[in-house]
Amino acid sequence: MQPKSGRRGGSSMLLLVLLATSCLLGSAKPSRGRPRTVRSVLLASDLAGRTEPEECKLSGHKDLHLLSPATACCYGKIVKNTSCCMDQQIAPGVTRKTLQRKGMHWNCTEENCWDTVQGPRGRDSFWLPEGATCSTPRTLYTHGGSWMYGSPDTDSYAQLGSRLAKVTGTVVMLTDYPLVPAGNYSSILQWAIDALQWLSLNGPFEGCDEEHGAKRVPLFVGGDSSGGGTTMSLVLTLAKRPQLLGQKLAGAFFFSPWTNLMCNTPEYYSNAFSKIQGSGKFQDDSKLTMYTGDILFQEVTPENADAFNGNAVDYLGGDFELQTDPIASPFFAQPADFAGSLPPLYFAVGASESILGDSVRVAQHAAQGGCDVILEVYHGMWHVFPMYSEGCGLGEPLWAGAYAINQTGLFVRHIHEQGRLPYKLKVEGPNGGPPESSILAKFWQPSVSKVPFFRYLYDPNVRHFSKVGELLPNRDATYSYKDIMKDLAKQSPWIVLPSLTGAAVTIFVMGFCLGGLTEFGGERAVRRFAHGGGWCTGFAGARSTSGTARAPRPIYWGSRSWSLRRSSGA
């Protein structure tokens, strides 16, 4: 009967809805990147075996000229997977050596180490430029990774080390220092001091120590992120205790150094990650979605700052007082702490970073204390962007990343070949008078203080910032069923399931009622026309050609039938 068939249809529809819902939820992408805890701030991992997503097969928004293709590609990939896209190619023309220094080893176990490389650790890596000798200048590089992750051979540090050796012309040494919690601030800093002392006396080849004797080659130091913070701690330590090395450092360079262990610079708020999404589409049919802020650290400001802070406290061994110590947390170093025998400093940092201020303030105080400083801020760039110089798989380099590495090479080469920085500012007072007559004099120490050579750099591959982008007209008409399903798949299951179930029940009830009304109304209409004559008499029954009436023809409606009889006299 009709009611039973209606119930069977409703049940079938509900099952189909539930099946469709499960498919949608199954196809929805899980949260990307590994969960953030206070023990993990820097997100990076090997890229071996990864396939390139579709984002980089496109040219980006055809009418969106505010980002270069490589930058747009990296944005699209990193937002979805913060562990992706770091450089994978070793620079040509360099060679690699490893060395286990005596007594410099440690074990990474599940109890004392959270890194993926378990077992015996502590072996150093060396990257030698073509033609390297015992007289070649040397660089000690300290890798980043929140002091908890990374090694000289993982997280693209081999690739970075090889590039630095090529552009600087120095032998680059990367140490495998003990990671937190196996190590802490004191032991990691001491490891760096020991490594630098060894590097000053020993070259990349056997016999270099005997060949040089008392002669010392130029020494540089460098680091990124947490490794940049340790490198700055090393520079300040040597400024206060120069006897530890016996020679002055030739220079130091930093990529996005983490120097503020209180983790309270304003950029944690002003550079917080945000997603700009509208209901429209661009002319190339790509969705109206853009991103701003720090794409590597995507939590809201309190969670992001708390994660950094917890990481810092672990690094300091739980000693909260060290969070403002000028050596452990160089952000709090005053200009006087940079006075003395500090080398020239080079900073490369992204303008969109949560820790932008960690570079800017240290650079300003160092210059005020008398250091020669170059500070370069790169528009739109994220944390440690030089490690993405290959362009995140697009096939063309990320201009800012490649340029920062080349600028590092210029900085180092100019110092050890020319004995000076490639450029620096000359500050004068009014009418060419001495700096002390300037309005800035109250911030300076006469004849000592300087200002950083500062540059804010834009990617020249951006085409004249011509327009933000053209949207498709009649957006509603272009919003397809596929778009609806994609948007629905992104919603919470607690929203999707009730919505789909409610829609299915509503459709079923409306269909059931409409069917009943149609059947009832049809029956009444047929009866009325049958008994009232009218057009029904023309076909419901008819005479034969002989004048005798034929039997009435039944009309079937649903499960019943009625006979239409002609009225008398027809």
Coordinates of C-alpha atoms in Angstrom, one line a residue:
M1 CA 0.0 0.0 0.0
Q2 CA 1.0 3.6 -0.5
P3 CA 1.8 4.4 3.1
K4 CA 4.1 1.4 3.4
S5 CA 5.9 2.2 0.2
G6 CA 6.4 5.8 1.6
R7 CA 8.0 4.5 4.7
R8 CA 10.3 2.3 2.7
G9 CA 11.3 5.2 0.5
G10 CA 11.9 7.5 3.5
S11 CA 14.2 4.8 5.1
S12 CA 16.1 4.3 1.9
M13 CA 16.6 8.1 1.6
L14 CA 17.8 8.4 5.1
L15 CA 20.3 5.5 4.5
L16 CA 21.5 7.3 1.4
V17 CA 21.9 10.5 3.3
L18 CA 23.9 8.8 6.1
L19 CA 26.1 7.1 3.5
A20 CA 26.7 10.3 1.7
T21 CA 27.5 12.0 5.0
S22 CA 30.1 9.3 5.9
C23 CA 31.7 9.7 2.5
L24 CA 31.9 13.5 2.9
L25 CA 33.4 13.2 6.4
G26 CA 35.8 10.6 5.2
S27 CA 37.0 12.7 2.3
A28 CA 37.4 15.8 4.5
K29 CA 41.1 16.5 5.1
P30 CA 42.4 16.0 8.6
S31 CA 44.1 18.8 10.5
R32 CA 47.5 19.4 8.9
G33 CA 50.8 19.5 10.6
R34 CA 51.7 17.8 13.8
P35 CA 49.9 19.0 17.0
R36 CA 51.7 21.8 18.8
T37 CA 52.8 21.4 22.4
V38 CA 55.0 23.4 24.6
R39 CA 57.8 21.0 23.7
S40 CA 57.6 21.7 20.0
V41 CA 57.8 25.1 18.4
L42 CA 59.8 24.8 15.2
L43 CA 58.1 22.5 12.7
A44 CA 60.4 20.9 10.1
S45 CA 61.0 17.5 8.7
D46 CA 62.7 15.6 5.9
L47 CA 60.8 15.8 2.5
A48 CA 62.1 12.5 1.1
G49 CA 59.4 10.7 -0.8
R50 CA 56.8 13.6 -0.6
T51 CA 54.8 14.3 -3.7
E52 CA 54.1 17.8 -4.7
P53 CA 50.6 19.0 -4.1
E54 CA 48.6 20.6 -6.9
E55 CA 49.1 24.2 -5.7
C56 CA 52.5 24.5 -7.4
K57 CA 51.3 23.2 -10.7
L58 CA 49.3 26.4 -11.1
S59 CA 50.6 29.9 -11.7
G60 CA 48.6 31.3 -8.8
H61 CA 45.9 33.8 -9.2
K62 CA 46.4 35.3 -12.7
D63 CA 45.3 38.7 -11.5
L64 CA 46.9 38.6 -8.1
H65 CA 50.2 40.4 -8.4
L66 CA 51.0 41.0 -4.7
L67 CA 52.9 37.8 -4.4
S68 CA 55.4 36.2 -6.7
P69 CA 54.6 32.7 -8.0
A70 CA 57.2 31.1 -5.8
T71 CA 56.0 32.9 -2.7
A72 CA 52.3 32.1 -3.5
C73 CA 53.3 28.5 -3.9
C74 CA 55.1 28.3 -0.6
Y75 CA 52.2 30.0 1.1
G76 CA 49.7 27.5 -0.3
K77 CA 51.8 24.5 0.8
I78 CA 53.1 25.6 4.1
V79 CA 49.7 26.7 5.3
K80 CA 48.5 23.1 4.7
N81 CA 51.6 21.4 6.0
T82 CA 54.0 23.4 8.1
S83 CA 56.6 20.7 7.9
C84 CA 56.9 20.8 4.1
C85 CA 58.8 22.3 1.4
M86 CA 62.4 22.9 2.7
D87 CA 65.3 22.7 0.3
Q88 CA 66.3 19.3 -0.9
Q89 CA 69.3 19.8 -3.3
I90 CA 73.0 19.9 -2.2
A91 CA 74.9 22.8 -3.7
P92 CA 77.2 21.7 -6.5
G93 CA 81.0 22.0 -6.2
V94 CA 81.2 21.3 -2.4
T95 CA 82.3 18.2 -0.6
R96 CA 81.3 16.8 2.8
K97 CA 83.3 15.3 5.6
T98 CA 82.3 14.0 9.1
L99 CA 84.3 13.8 12.3
Q100 CA 83.7 12.5 15.7
R101 CA 85.7 14.8 18.1
K102 CA 87.1 13.1 21.1
G103 CA 84.7 13.2 24.1
M104 CA 82.0 15.0 22.1
H105 CA 79.3 12.4 22.0
W106 CA 75.9 11.7 23.5
N107 CA 73.0 9.3 23.2
C108 CA 69.5 10.3 22.0
T109 CA 67.0 7.9 23.6
E110 CA 63.2 8.0 24.2
E111 CA 63.8 9.0 27.8
N112 CA 66.0 12.1 27.1
C113 CA 65.4 13.1 23.5
W114 CA 62.4 13.8 21.3
D115 CA 64.2 13.9 18.0
T116 CA 63.6 11.3 15.4
V117 CA 67.3 10.4 15.1
Q118 CA 67.8 8.0 18.0
G119 CA 71.0 6.4 19.1
P120 CA 74.6 7.7 19.3
R121 CA 74.9 11.3 18.4
G122 CA 77.5 14.1 18.4
R123 CA 79.3 13.6 15.1
D124 CA 80.1 16.9 13.3
S125 CA 79.6 17.6 9.6
F126 CA 81.9 19.7 7.4
W127 CA 81.1 21.3 4.1
L128 CA 84.2 22.3 2.1
P129 CA 84.1 24.7 -0.9
E130 CA 86.0 23.9 -4.0
G131 CA 89.7 24.3 -3.6
A132 CA 89.6 24.5 0.3
T133 CA 92.9 24.4 2.1
C134 CA 94.1 24.7 5.7
S135 CA 94.1 28.5 5.1
T136 CA 90.5 28.7 4.1
P137 CA 88.3 30.7 6.5
R138 CA 86.0 28.7 8.7
T139 CA 82.4 29.0 9.9
L140 CA 80.8 27.4 12.9
Y141 CA 77.0 27.0 12.2
T142 CA 74.5 26.1 14.9
H143 CA 71.3 24.6 13.6
G144 CA 67.8 25.5 14.8
G145 CA 64.9 23.3 15.9
S146 CA 63.8 24.7 19.3
W147 CA 67.0 23.2 20.8
M148 CA 64.9 20.0 20.8
Y149 CA 65.0 18.8 17.2
G150 CA 67.4 18.6 14.2
S151 CA 70.9 17.6 13.4
P152 CA 73.6 18.5 10.8
D153 CA 72.1 15.9 8.4
T154 CA 68.3 16.3 8.8
D155 CA 65.7 19.0 8.4
S156 CA 67.5 20.4 5.3
Y157 CA 70.6 21.5 7.3
A158 CA 72.9 19.6 5.0
Q159 CA 71.4 21.5 2.1
L160 CA 71.8 24.8 3.9
G161 CA 75.4 24.0 5.0
S162 CA 76.4 23.2 1.5
R163 CA 74.9 26.4 0.1
L164 CA 76.7 28.5 2.8
A165 CA 80.0 26.8 2.0
K166 CA 79.6 27.7 -1.7
V167 CA 78.5 31.3 -1.3
T168 CA 80.8 32.2 1.6
G169 CA 83.9 30.3 0.4
T170 CA 84.4 29.1 4.0
V171 CA 84.6 25.6 5.5
V172 CA 81.3 25.2 7.3
M173 CA 81.1 23.1 10.4
L174 CA 77.7 22.0 11.8
T175 CA 77.7 20.4 15.2
D176 CA 75.3 17.8 16.6
Y177 CA 74.9 19.3 20.0
P178 CA 72.9 17.5 22.8
L179 CA 69.2 18.4 22.4
V180 CA 66.8 19.3 25.2
P181 CA 66.2 17.6 27.6
A182 CA 69.5 15.7 27.3
G183 CA 71.1 19.2 27.0
N184 CA 70.2 22.6 28.2
Y185 CA 71.2 26.3 27.8
S186 CA 74.5 25.8 29.7
S187 CA 75.6 22.6 28.0
I188 CA 74.6 23.7 24.5
L189 CA 76.5 27.0 24.9
Q190 CA 79.5 25.1 26.2
W191 CA 79.3 22.7 23.3
A192 CA 79.4 25.7 20.9
I193 CA 82.4 27.2 22.7
D194 CA 84.3 23.8 22.6
A195 CA 83.5 23.5 18.9
L196 CA 84.7 27.0 18.1
Q197 CA 87.9 26.4 20.0
W198 CA 88.6 23.2 18.2
L199 CA 87.8 24.8 14.8
S200 CA 90.2 27.7 15.5
L201 CA 93.1 25.2 15.9
N202 CA 92.1 22.4 13.5
G203 CA 91.2 22.6 9.9
P204 CA 89.3 20.3 7.6
F205 CA 92.3 18.2 6.8
E206 CA 94.8 16.3 8.9
G207 CA 97.9 18.4 9.7
C208 CA 96.2 21.8 9.5
D209 CA 97.1 22.5 13.1
E210 CA 100.8 21.8 12.5
E211 CA 100.8 23.8 9.3
H212 CA 99.4 26.9 10.9
G213 CA 101.1 26.9 14.3
A214 CA 100.3 30.2 15.9
K215 CA 98.7 31.6 12.8
R216 CA 94.9 31.8 12.9
V217 CA 92.5 31.8 10.0
P218 CA 89.4 34.0 10.0
L219 CA 86.5 32.6 12.0
F220 CA 82.8 33.2 11.5
V221 CA 79.8 32.0 13.4
G222 CA 76.2 31.7 12.3
G223 CA 72.8 30.1 13.2
D224 CA 69.1 30.2 12.6
S225 CA 66.1 30.3 14.9
S226 CA 67.1 28.7 18.3
G227 CA 70.6 28.1 16.9
G228 CA 70.7 31.8 16.1
G229 CA 70.0 32.5 19.7
T230 CA 72.8 30.2 20.9
T231 CA 75.1 31.9 18.4
M232 CA 74.3 35.3 19.8
S233 CA 74.9 34.0 23.3
L234 CA 78.2 32.7 22.1
V235 CA 79.2 36.1 20.6
L236 CA 78.2 38.0 23.8
T237 CA 80.1 35.4 25.9
L238 CA 83.3 35.8 23.9
A239 CA 82.9 39.6 24.1
K240 CA 83.0 39.3 27.9
R241 CA 85.6 36.5 28.0
P242 CA 87.8 36.9 24.9
Q243 CA 90.5 34.6 26.4
L244 CA 88.2 31.7 25.6
L245 CA 89.1 31.9 21.9
G246 CA 92.3 33.8 21.7
Q247 CA 91.3 35.7 18.6
K248 CA 88.5 38.0 17.6
L249 CA 85.6 36.7 15.5
A250 CA 85.6 37.9 12.0
G251 CA 81.8 38.1 11.7
A252 CA 78.5 36.6 12.7
F253 CA 75.3 36.1 10.7
F254 CA 71.8 35.1 11.8
F255 CA 68.6 33.9 10.1
S256 CA 65.5 34.6 12.1
P257 CA 67.3 34.3 15.5
W258 CA 65.2 33.5 18.6
T259 CA 66.7 35.9 21.2
N260 CA 63.7 36.8 23.4
L261 CA 63.1 33.9 25.8
M262 CA 60.2 35.8 27.5
C263 CA 58.4 35.5 24.1
N264 CA 56.5 38.7 24.5
T265 CA 57.5 40.9 21.5
P266 CA 54.6 42.8 19.9
E267 CA 54.8 40.7 16.7
Y268 CA 53.4 37.7 18.5
Y269 CA 50.2 39.7 18.1
S270 CA 50.6 41.9 15.1
N271 CA 52.1 39.1 13.0
A272 CA 49.7 36.4 14.2
F273 CA 48.6 34.1 11.4
S274 CA 45.2 34.8 9.9
K275 CA 43.2 33.5 7.0
I276 CA 41.2 35.9 4.7
Q277 CA 38.4 34.0 3.0
G278 CA 35.4 35.3 1.0
S279 CA 32.5 33.8 -0.8
G280 CA 33.9 34.8 -4.2
K281 CA 36.2 33.5 -6.7
F282 CA 39.0 35.0 -8.8
Q283 CA 38.8 35.1 -12.6
D284 CA 41.0 32.0 -12.9
D285 CA 38.3 30.2 -10.9
S286 CA 40.5 29.9 -7.8
K287 CA 38.8 30.4 -4.5
L288 CA 39.0 33.8 -2.7
T289 CA 41.4 32.7 0.0
M290 CA 44.5 34.6 1.2
Y291 CA 46.8 34.4 4.2
T292 CA 48.7 36.9 6.2
G293 CA 51.0 36.8 9.3
D294 CA 53.3 33.9 10.4
I295 CA 52.3 30.9 8.3
L296 CA 54.6 28.5 10.2
F297 CA 53.1 29.2 13.7
Q298 CA 49.4 29.2 13.1
E299 CA 48.0 29.2 16.7
V300 CA 46.3 32.3 18.2
T301 CA 48.6 34.7 20.0
P302 CA 48.3 33.3 23.6
E303 CA 48.8 29.7 22.5
N304 CA 51.6 30.6 20.2
A305 CA 53.5 32.7 22.8
D306 CA 52.8 30.1 25.5
A307 CA 54.3 27.4 23.3
F308 CA 57.4 29.4 22.7
N309 CA 57.6 30.3 26.4
G310 CA 57.3 26.7 27.6
N311 CA 60.0 25.7 25.1
A312 CA 62.3 28.4 26.3
V313 CA 61.9 27.4 30.0
D314 CA 62.7 23.8 29.1
Y315 CA 65.8 25.0 27.3
L316 CA 66.8 27.0 30.4
G317 CA 66.4 24.0 32.6
G318 CA 63.5 25.5 34.4
D319 CA 65.4 28.6 35.5
F320 CA 62.9 31.4 35.0
E321 CA 65.4 34.1 35.9
L322 CA 67.5 33.3 32.8
Q323 CA 64.6 34.4 30.6
T324 CA 65.8 38.0 31.0
D325 CA 69.5 37.2 31.3
P326 CA 71.4 39.3 28.6
I327 CA 73.5 36.3 27.6
A328 CA 70.9 33.5 27.6
S329 CA 68.2 35.8 26.3
P330 CA 70.1 38.4 24.2
F331 CA 67.0 40.4 23.5
F332 CA 67.5 41.9 26.9
A333 CA 71.2 42.8 26.3
Q334 CA 71.8 46.6 26.5
P335 CA 74.1 48.6 24.2
A336 CA 76.8 48.4 26.8
D337 CA 76.8 44.6 26.5
F338 CA 77.7 44.9 22.9
A339 CA 80.7 47.2 23.5
G340 CA 84.2 45.9 23.1
S341 CA 85.4 43.3 20.6
L342 CA 82.2 42.2 19.0
P343 CA 82.4 41.4 15.3
P344 CA 80.2 42.8 12.5
L345 CA 76.7 41.3 12.5
Y346 CA 74.3 40.4 9.7
F347 CA 70.6 39.7 10.2
A348 CA 68.1 38.3 7.7
V349 CA 64.5 38.1 9.0
G350 CA 61.0 37.8 7.6
A351 CA 58.6 40.7 8.0
S352 CA 55.8 38.4 8.8
E353 CA 57.5 36.5 11.6
S354 CA 56.2 36.1 15.1
I355 CA 59.8 36.8 16.3
L356 CA 60.6 39.7 14.0
G357 CA 61.4 41.9 17.0
D358 CA 64.0 39.4 18.2
S359 CA 66.2 40.5 15.4
V360 CA 65.3 44.2 15.2
R361 CA 65.9 45.1 18.8
V362 CA 69.1 43.2 19.1
A363 CA 70.4 44.8 15.9
Q364 CA 69.5 48.2 17.2
H365 CA 71.2 47.7 20.6
A366 CA 74.3 46.1 19.0
A367 CA 74.7 49.1 16.7
Q368 CA 74.1 51.5 19.5
G369 CA 76.8 49.7 21.4
G370 CA 79.3 50.3 18.6
C371 CA 78.9 47.2 16.3
D372 CA 78.8 47.3 12.6
V373 CA 75.3 45.9 11.8
I374 CA 73.4 45.0 8.6
L375 CA 69.7 44.3 9.2
E376 CA 67.6 43.1 6.3
V377 CA 63.8 42.5 6.6
Y378 CA 62.2 40.6 3.8
H379 CA 58.6 41.5 3.0
G380 CA 56.1 38.6 3.4
M381 CA 58.6 36.1 4.5
W382 CA 58.2 33.6 7.2
H383 CA 60.5 32.0 9.8
V384 CA 63.9 30.8 8.5
F385 CA 62.8 31.5 4.9
P386 CA 66.4 31.0 3.4
M387 CA 65.9 27.3 3.9
Y388 CA 63.1 27.4 1.3
S389 CA 65.3 29.0 -1.4
E390 CA 64.3 26.4 -4.0
G391 CA 60.8 27.7 -4.2
C392 CA 58.9 24.9 -2.4
G393 CA 58.9 22.7 -5.5
L394 CA 57.6 25.2 -8.0
G395 CA 60.7 24.9 -10.2
E396 CA 61.9 28.5 -9.7
P397 CA 63.7 29.9 -6.7
L398 CA 62.2 31.8 -3.8
W399 CA 63.8 35.1 -4.5
A400 CA 64.0 36.2 -0.8
G401 CA 65.5 32.9 0.3
A402 CA 68.2 32.8 -2.4
Y403 CA 69.0 36.5 -2.0
A404 CA 69.5 36.2 1.8
I405 CA 71.9 33.4 1.3
N406 CA 73.8 35.3 -1.4
Q407 CA 73.9 38.4 0.9
T408 CA 75.4 36.2 3.6
G409 CA 78.0 35.2 1.1
L410 CA 78.7 38.8 0.3
F411 CA 78.9 39.7 4.0
V412 CA 81.4 37.0 4.8
R413 CA 83.5 37.3 1.6
H414 CA 83.8 41.0 1.9
I415 CA 85.1 40.8 5.4
H416 CA 87.7 38.1 4.9
E417 CA 88.8 39.4 1.4
Q418 CA 88.5 43.2 1.9
G419 CA 88.7 43.5 5.7
R420 CA 85.4 45.4 5.9
L421 CA 81.7 45.3 5.5
P422 CA 80.3 45.6 1.9
Y423 CA 78.5 48.7 3.1
K424 CA 77.6 50.7 6.2
L425 CA 76.0 54.0 7.1
K426 CA 77.8 57.2 7.8
V427 CA 75.9 59.3 10.3
E428 CA 76.4 63.0 10.4
G429 CA 74.9 65.8 12.4
P430 CA 73.2 68.9 11.0
N431 CA 75.2 70.6 8.1
G432 CA 77.7 67.7 8.0
G433 CA 78.6 68.1 11.6
P434 CA 79.7 65.3 13.9
P435 CA 77.1 62.7 14.9
E436 CA 77.1 64.1 18.4
S437 CA 75.3 67.2 17.2
S438 CA 72.5 65.1 15.8
I439 CA 69.1 64.9 17.4
L440 CA 69.9 61.2 18.0
A441 CA 72.8 62.0 20.2
K442 CA 70.9 61.6 23.4
F443 CA 70.5 57.9 22.5
W444 CA 74.2 57.5 21.7
Q445 CA 77.5 57.2 23.3
P446 CA 79.7 59.8 21.6
S447 CA 82.2 58.4 19.1
V448 CA 80.9 54.9 19.7
S449 CA 77.3 54.5 18.8
K450 CA 76.1 53.6 15.3
V451 CA 72.9 52.8 13.6
P452 CA 72.2 49.5 11.6
F453 CA 72.4 49.5 7.9
F454 CA 68.7 48.7 7.4
R455 CA 66.9 47.5 4.3
Y456 CA 63.3 46.4 3.9
L457 CA 63.3 44.3 0.8
Y458 CA 60.5 43.5 -1.7
D459 CA 60.5 40.6 -4.2
P460 CA 61.3 42.1 -7.6
N461 CA 59.4 39.3 -9.3
V462 CA 56.1 40.9 -8.0
R463 CA 54.8 42.8 -11.0
H464 CA 54.5 46.4 -9.9
F465 CA 51.8 45.6 -7.3
S466 CA 49.3 46.4 -10.1
K467 CA 46.1 45.1 -8.6
V468 CA 44.7 42.9 -5.9
G469 CA 42.7 40.6 -8.2
E470 CA 39.6 40.5 -10.3
L471 CA 36.6 38.6 -9.0
L472 CA 34.2 36.6 -11.1
P473 CA 30.8 38.4 -11.7
N474 CA 27.6 36.8 -10.5
R475 CA 29.2 34.8 -7.8
D476 CA 26.0 33.0 -6.8
A477 CA 25.4 31.6 -10.3
T478 CA 28.9 30.1 -10.3
Y479 CA 28.6 28.4 -6.9
S480 CA 28.2 24.8 -8.0
Y481 CA 27.1 21.7 -6.2
K482 CA 30.8 20.7 -6.1
D483 CA 31.6 23.9 -4.2
I484 CA 28.8 23.2 -1.7
M485 CA 30.1 19.7 -1.1
K486 CA 33.6 21.0 -0.6
D487 CA 32.5 23.7 1.9
L488 CA 30.3 21.1 3.7
A489 CA 33.2 18.7 4.0
K490 CA 35.1 21.3 6.0
Q491 CA 32.4 21.7 8.6
S492 CA 32.3 19.9 12.0
P493 CA 30.5 16.5 11.9
W494 CA 28.2 17.8 14.6
I495 CA 27.0 20.4 12.1
V496 CA 27.0 18.3 9.0
L497 CA 25.1 15.2 10.2
P498 CA 22.2 17.0 11.8
S499 CA 21.9 19.4 8.8
L500 CA 21.9 16.6 6.2
T501 CA 19.5 14.4 8.3
G502 CA 17.2 17.3 8.9
A503 CA 17.2 18.2 5.2
A504 CA 16.5 14.5 4.3
V505 CA 13.6 14.3 6.7
T506 CA 12.2 17.6 5.5
I507 CA 12.3 16.4 1.9
F508 CA 10.7 13.1 2.8
V509 CA 7.8 14.8 4.7
M510 CA 7.2 17.3 1.9
G511 CA 7.2 14.6 -0.7
F512 CA 4.8 12.4 1.3
C513 CA 2.4 15.3 1.9
L514 CA 2.6 16.4 -1.7
G515 CA 1.9 12.9 -2.9
G516 CA -1.1 12.5 -0.7
L517 CA -2.6 15.9 -1.7
T518 CA -2.1 15.0 -5.4
E519 CA -3.9 11.7 -5.0
F520 CA -6.7 13.1 -3.0
G521 CA -7.2 16.0 -5.3
G522 CA -7.0 13.9 -8.4
E523 CA -9.7 11.5 -7.1
R524 CA -12.1 14.4 -6.4
A525 CA -11.5 16.0 -9.8
V526 CA -12.2 12.8 -11.6
R527 CA -15.4 12.1 -9.8
R528 CA -16.6 15.7 -10.4
F529 CA -16.0 15.6 -14.1
A530 CA -17.4 12.1 -14.4
H531 CA -20.7 12.9 -12.8
G532 CA -21.0 16.4 -14.0
G533 CA -20.5 15.7 -17.7
G534 CA -18.4 18.3 -19.5
W535 CA -15.4 17.2 -21.5
C536 CA -15.5 13.7 -20.0
T537 CA -18.5 12.8 -22.2
G538 CA -16.4 13.2 -25.3
F539 CA -14.1 10.2 -24.5
A540 CA -15.3 8.3 -21.4
G541 CA -17.9 6.4 -23.3
A542 CA -18.9 6.5 -27.0
R543 CA -21.4 5.0 -29.3
S544 CA -20.6 2.5 -31.9
T545 CA -21.2 3.3 -35.5
S546 CA -24.4 1.3 -35.3
G547 CA -25.8 3.6 -32.7
T548 CA -25.5 1.2 -29.7
A549 CA -23.6 2.3 -26.7
R550 CA -20.3 0.7 -25.9
A551 CA -19.4 -0.4 -22.4
P552 CA -17.9 2.4 -20.3
R553 CA -14.0 2.5 -20.3
P554 CA -12.5 2.4 -16.9
I555 CA -10.0 5.1 -15.9
Y556 CA -7.3 3.9 -13.3
W557 CA -6.0 6.3 -10.7
G558 CA -3.7 4.9 -8.1
S559 CA -5.0 1.6 -6.7
R560 CA -8.7 2.3 -7.5
S561 CA -10.7 2.6 -10.7
W562 CA -13.9 4.4 -11.7
S563 CA -16.2 4.1 -14.6
L564 CA -17.1 7.1 -16.6
R565 CA -20.7 6.8 -17.8
R566 CA -22.2 9.0 -20.4
S567 CA -25.3 10.8 -19.3
S568 CA -28.6 9.9 -20.9
G569 CA -29.3 11.4 -24.3
A570 CA -25.6 11.5 -25.3

